[in-house]
Amino acid sequence: RERVIAPLSDVLSKWALKINPRSSPDSVGRRLMAAGLGYRISPTGYLALKAMLALVGVFIGSMLGAGRGLGGLVMGALMAGALGFLGPDYALTLKARGRKEKVRADLPDALDLLAVSVEAGLGFDASLAKLKEHMEGPLADEFGLTLSEMRIGESRSEALKRMSERVDAPELSAFTRAIIQADQLGTTLGRILRVQAADARLRRQAAAEERAMKAPIKMLFPTVLFIFPAMFLVILGPAILNVQKIFG
């Protein structure tokens, strides 16, 4: 059974790559890692899933559009097939975005815990292990993965760079650069971690203020589309009825 499934997965993944030539297994792998799914599903499996959903969408769309003639059949197949093919990418983007925001929110507290551990005399690796014991979530998972890579022989700088590439958050990138530079210059880690924690908090506050400033603009569109028409109907409705009675 596995021998049958593996070639089928390879065929479907190659077909998915032909539909979207700009994609590649490496880029898909990076996106899966950013969403926290890199160890649950392989790039080949994800591409095969997209192709399978596209085929299912084509079948269902053609069945639904068959009652409207050839044009409806073709249009239904194309729309449902495109939805099945592009839907996983949209879901993956949302998951990666939410995961990155969670990492950015947890980073200041994690850096404070690392700073306390380092100042108490623990090494950086032991501090990461202590953080993994006391925190949960995507950031703790990333630090745990980085610690595992260092334990199997990966250099600290390379492991931190890989973590920064997986998450792609500015605050985490600044943290990794500071730690790598501290290793190269022999600087005390405790002070650097305190500075990075304060910087991460300022960045988080600035991002929250930016979202708050954008909120009125985002609220304008639903207000214009849904609230204003109802208000005009309530305010002008009686006047229009009275005018109709006068001239009716």
Short mmCIF file of C-alpha atoms in Angstrom, two decimals:
data_model
loop_
_atom_site.label_atom_id
_atom_site.label_comp_id
_atom_site.label_asym_id
_atom_site.label_seq_id
_atom_site.Cartn_x
_atom_site.Cartn_y
_atom_site.Cartn_z
CA ARG A 1 0.00 0.00 0.00
CA GLU A 2 2.81 2.45 0.87
CA ARG A 3 4.47 1.69 -2.46
CA VAL A 4 1.30 2.77 -4.23
CA ILE A 5 0.74 5.90 -2.14
CA ALA A 6 4.31 7.21 -2.51
CA PRO A 7 4.38 7.29 -6.35
CA LEU A 8 0.88 8.78 -6.40
CA SER A 9 2.04 11.52 -4.04
CA ASP A 10 5.06 12.22 -6.25
CA VAL A 11 2.90 12.43 -9.38
CA LEU A 12 0.43 14.80 -7.77
CA SER A 13 3.18 17.01 -6.35
CA LYS A 14 4.86 17.27 -9.77
CA TRP A 15 1.53 18.17 -11.29
CA ALA A 16 1.05 20.89 -8.67
CA LEU A 17 4.50 22.31 -9.46
CA LYS A 18 3.63 22.41 -13.17
CA ILE A 19 0.50 24.44 -12.41
CA ASN A 20 2.53 26.92 -10.33
CA PRO A 21 6.11 26.94 -11.71
CA ARG A 22 7.18 29.72 -9.32
CA SER A 23 6.77 27.33 -6.40
CA SER A 24 9.40 24.78 -5.38
CA PRO A 25 9.77 22.13 -2.67
CA ASP A 26 12.28 24.35 -0.84
CA SER A 27 9.97 27.37 -0.75
CA VAL A 28 7.04 25.19 0.31
CA GLY A 29 9.21 23.66 3.04
CA ARG A 30 10.07 27.13 4.38
CA ARG A 31 6.41 28.11 4.43
CA LEU A 32 5.49 24.92 6.26
CA MET A 33 8.20 25.57 8.84
CA ALA A 34 6.98 29.15 9.30
CA ALA A 35 3.49 27.80 9.99
CA GLY A 36 4.81 25.19 12.42
CA LEU A 37 3.84 22.28 10.15
CA GLY A 38 7.27 21.39 8.79
CA TYR A 39 7.52 18.23 10.90
CA ARG A 40 3.94 17.11 10.34
CA ILE A 41 3.75 17.20 6.57
CA SER A 42 6.47 17.16 3.92
CA PRO A 43 6.57 19.60 0.99
CA THR A 44 5.76 16.71 -1.35
CA GLY A 45 2.77 15.74 0.77
CA TYR A 46 1.52 19.33 0.89
CA LEU A 47 1.81 19.75 -2.88
CA ALA A 48 0.04 16.42 -3.38
CA LEU A 49 -2.72 17.58 -1.04
CA LYS A 50 -3.18 20.76 -3.10
CA ALA A 51 -3.40 18.75 -6.31
CA MET A 52 -5.88 16.31 -4.75
CA LEU A 53 -8.10 19.13 -3.49
CA ALA A 54 -7.96 20.74 -6.93
CA LEU A 55 -9.13 17.50 -8.58
CA VAL A 56 -11.91 17.10 -6.03
CA GLY A 57 -12.91 20.72 -6.62
CA VAL A 58 -13.01 20.20 -10.38
CA PHE A 59 -15.24 17.16 -9.95
CA ILE A 60 -17.63 18.84 -7.52
CA GLY A 61 -17.71 22.08 -9.50
CA SER A 62 -18.47 20.29 -12.74
CA MET A 63 -21.29 18.36 -11.06
CA LEU A 64 -22.82 21.54 -9.67
CA GLY A 65 -22.45 23.46 -12.93
CA ALA A 66 -23.63 20.67 -15.23
CA GLY A 67 -27.25 21.82 -14.94
CA ARG A 68 -26.39 25.14 -16.63
CA GLY A 69 -24.94 23.71 -19.79
CA LEU A 70 -21.38 23.44 -21.01
CA GLY A 71 -20.48 26.96 -19.92
CA GLY A 72 -21.70 26.35 -16.38
CA LEU A 73 -19.85 23.04 -16.24
CA VAL A 74 -16.56 24.60 -17.31
CA MET A 75 -16.97 27.65 -15.08
CA GLY A 76 -17.90 25.57 -12.05
CA ALA A 77 -14.99 23.19 -12.60
CA LEU A 78 -12.50 26.04 -12.97
CA MET A 79 -13.72 28.01 -9.95
CA ALA A 80 -13.95 25.01 -7.62
CA GLY A 81 -10.62 23.65 -8.85
CA ALA A 82 -8.91 26.98 -8.25
CA LEU A 83 -10.47 27.17 -4.80
CA GLY A 84 -9.20 23.70 -3.95
CA PHE A 85 -5.72 24.50 -5.24
CA LEU A 86 -5.32 27.95 -3.66
CA GLY A 87 -7.26 27.32 -0.44
CA PRO A 88 -4.41 25.49 1.35
CA ASP A 89 -2.00 28.34 0.53
CA TYR A 90 -4.36 30.88 2.05
CA ALA A 91 -4.86 28.77 5.17
CA LEU A 92 -1.09 28.25 5.45
CA THR A 93 -0.47 31.99 5.18
CA LEU A 94 -2.98 32.75 7.92
CA LYS A 95 -1.48 30.11 10.21
CA ALA A 96 2.07 31.39 9.62
CA ARG A 97 0.96 34.97 10.27
CA GLY A 98 -0.80 34.04 13.50
CA ARG A 99 2.19 32.01 14.64
CA LYS A 100 4.56 34.89 13.95
CA GLU A 101 2.37 37.29 15.93
CA LYS A 102 2.32 34.86 18.84
CA VAL A 103 6.12 34.64 18.72
CA ARG A 104 6.43 38.42 18.71
CA ALA A 105 4.06 38.70 21.68
CA ASP A 106 5.91 36.09 23.76
CA LEU A 107 9.44 37.24 22.92
CA PRO A 108 9.89 39.97 25.59
CA ASP A 109 8.90 37.63 28.44
CA ALA A 110 11.10 34.87 27.02
CA LEU A 111 14.09 37.20 26.83
CA ASP A 112 13.51 38.32 30.43
CA LEU A 113 13.52 34.68 31.52
CA LEU A 114 16.69 34.03 29.54
CA ALA A 115 18.34 37.11 31.07
CA VAL A 116 17.44 36.01 34.61
CA SER A 117 18.76 32.50 33.94
CA VAL A 118 22.03 33.77 32.44
CA GLU A 119 22.55 36.28 35.27
CA ALA A 120 21.95 33.46 37.76
CA GLY A 121 24.95 31.62 36.32
CA LEU A 122 23.41 29.27 33.77
CA GLY A 123 24.87 28.96 30.30
CA PHE A 124 22.92 29.90 27.22
CA ASP A 125 22.04 26.29 26.38
CA ALA A 126 20.86 25.59 29.93
CA SER A 127 18.85 28.82 29.85
CA LEU A 128 17.08 27.67 26.70
CA ALA A 129 16.26 24.36 28.39
CA LYS A 130 14.88 26.24 31.42
CA LEU A 131 12.77 28.42 29.14
CA LYS A 132 11.37 25.35 27.42
CA GLU A 133 10.29 24.02 30.82
CA HIS A 134 8.46 27.19 31.87
CA MET A 135 6.92 28.41 28.60
CA GLU A 136 4.61 26.95 25.99
CA GLY A 137 3.71 28.02 22.49
CA PRO A 138 5.43 28.56 19.14
CA LEU A 139 8.37 30.52 20.55
CA ALA A 140 9.14 27.85 23.15
CA ASP A 141 8.94 25.23 20.40
CA GLU A 142 11.36 27.20 18.25
CA PHE A 143 13.83 27.60 21.11
CA GLY A 144 13.49 23.89 21.86
CA LEU A 145 14.24 23.03 18.23
CA THR A 146 17.24 25.37 18.26
CA LEU A 147 18.51 23.74 21.45
CA SER A 148 18.14 20.29 19.88
CA GLU A 149 20.13 21.40 16.84
CA MET A 150 22.92 22.72 19.04
CA ARG A 151 22.99 19.49 21.05
CA ILE A 152 23.49 17.37 17.92
CA GLY A 153 26.51 19.41 16.86
CA GLU A 154 25.14 22.50 15.08
CA SER A 155 26.97 25.71 15.97
CA ARG A 156 25.04 28.25 18.01
CA SER A 157 25.19 30.88 15.29
CA GLU A 158 23.91 28.54 12.59
CA ALA A 159 21.10 27.22 14.81
CA LEU A 160 20.01 30.76 15.66
CA LYS A 161 20.13 31.81 12.01
CA ARG A 162 17.94 28.86 11.07
CA MET A 163 15.43 29.83 13.75
CA SER A 164 15.37 33.41 12.47
CA GLU A 165 14.74 32.19 8.92
CA ARG A 166 11.91 29.92 10.03
CA VAL A 167 9.98 32.60 11.92
CA ASP A 168 10.93 35.71 9.90
CA ALA A 169 10.04 38.19 12.66
CA PRO A 170 12.11 41.42 12.95
CA GLU A 171 12.33 41.20 16.74
CA LEU A 172 13.59 37.62 16.66
CA SER A 173 16.07 38.48 13.90
CA ALA A 174 17.44 41.34 16.02
CA PHE A 175 17.79 38.97 18.97
CA THR A 176 19.67 36.33 16.98
CA ARG A 177 22.02 38.94 15.50
CA ALA A 178 22.77 40.31 18.96
CA ILE A 179 23.54 36.85 20.38
CA ILE A 180 25.77 35.96 17.43
CA GLN A 181 27.62 39.26 17.77
CA ALA A 182 28.00 38.72 21.52
CA ASP A 183 29.54 35.31 20.88
CA GLN A 184 32.00 36.82 18.42
CA LEU A 185 32.98 39.74 20.66
CA GLY A 186 32.79 37.95 24.01
CA THR A 187 30.17 40.32 25.41
CA THR A 188 28.12 39.45 28.51
CA LEU A 189 24.83 37.87 27.48
CA GLY A 190 22.77 39.06 30.44
CA ARG A 191 22.96 42.74 29.55
CA ILE A 192 22.33 42.08 25.87
CA LEU A 193 19.25 40.01 26.69
CA ARG A 194 17.88 42.81 28.88
CA VAL A 195 18.38 45.33 26.08
CA GLN A 196 16.77 42.99 23.54
CA ALA A 197 13.80 42.40 25.85
CA ALA A 198 13.24 46.15 26.24
CA ASP A 199 13.58 46.64 22.48
CA ALA A 200 11.10 43.83 21.80
CA ARG A 201 8.59 45.45 24.16
CA LEU A 202 8.96 48.79 22.42
CA ARG A 203 8.44 47.13 19.05
CA ARG A 204 5.36 45.32 20.35
CA GLN A 205 3.94 48.56 21.72
CA ALA A 206 4.62 50.37 18.45
CA ALA A 207 2.91 47.59 16.49
CA ALA A 208 -0.13 47.76 18.79
CA GLU A 209 -0.34 51.54 18.37
CA GLU A 210 -0.07 51.16 14.61
CA ARG A 211 -2.93 48.65 14.57
CA ALA A 212 -5.00 50.98 16.76
CA MET A 213 -4.43 53.85 14.33
CA LYS A 214 -5.52 51.69 11.40
CA ALA A 215 -8.69 50.52 13.16
CA PRO A 216 -10.85 53.61 12.33
CA ILE A 217 -9.95 53.32 8.64
CA LYS A 218 -10.84 49.63 8.60
CA MET A 219 -14.12 50.36 10.37
CA LEU A 220 -15.05 52.96 7.76
CA PHE A 221 -15.86 50.44 5.03
CA PRO A 222 -18.35 48.27 6.98
CA THR A 223 -19.84 51.47 8.40
CA VAL A 224 -20.46 52.89 4.93
CA LEU A 225 -21.70 49.60 3.50
CA PHE A 226 -23.96 48.38 6.31
CA ILE A 227 -24.68 51.05 8.94
CA PHE A 228 -25.20 54.19 6.84
CA PRO A 229 -27.81 52.62 4.50
CA ALA A 230 -29.83 51.45 7.52
CA MET A 231 -29.58 54.92 9.09
CA PHE A 232 -30.69 56.61 5.87
CA LEU A 233 -33.60 54.18 5.60
CA VAL A 234 -34.75 54.93 9.14
CA ILE A 235 -34.27 58.71 8.84
CA LEU A 236 -35.47 59.29 5.28
CA GLY A 237 -38.00 56.46 5.06
CA PRO A 238 -40.90 58.30 6.76
CA ALA A 239 -40.18 61.46 4.77
CA ILE A 240 -40.27 59.55 1.49
CA LEU A 241 -43.59 57.92 2.47
CA ASN A 242 -45.06 61.30 3.34
CA VAL A 243 -43.97 62.74 -0.01
CA GLN A 244 -45.54 59.80 -1.81
CA LYS A 245 -48.81 60.37 0.07
CA ILE A 246 -48.81 64.06 -0.88
CA PHE A 247 -48.20 63.49 -4.57
CA GLY A 248 -49.88 60.07 -4.73
#
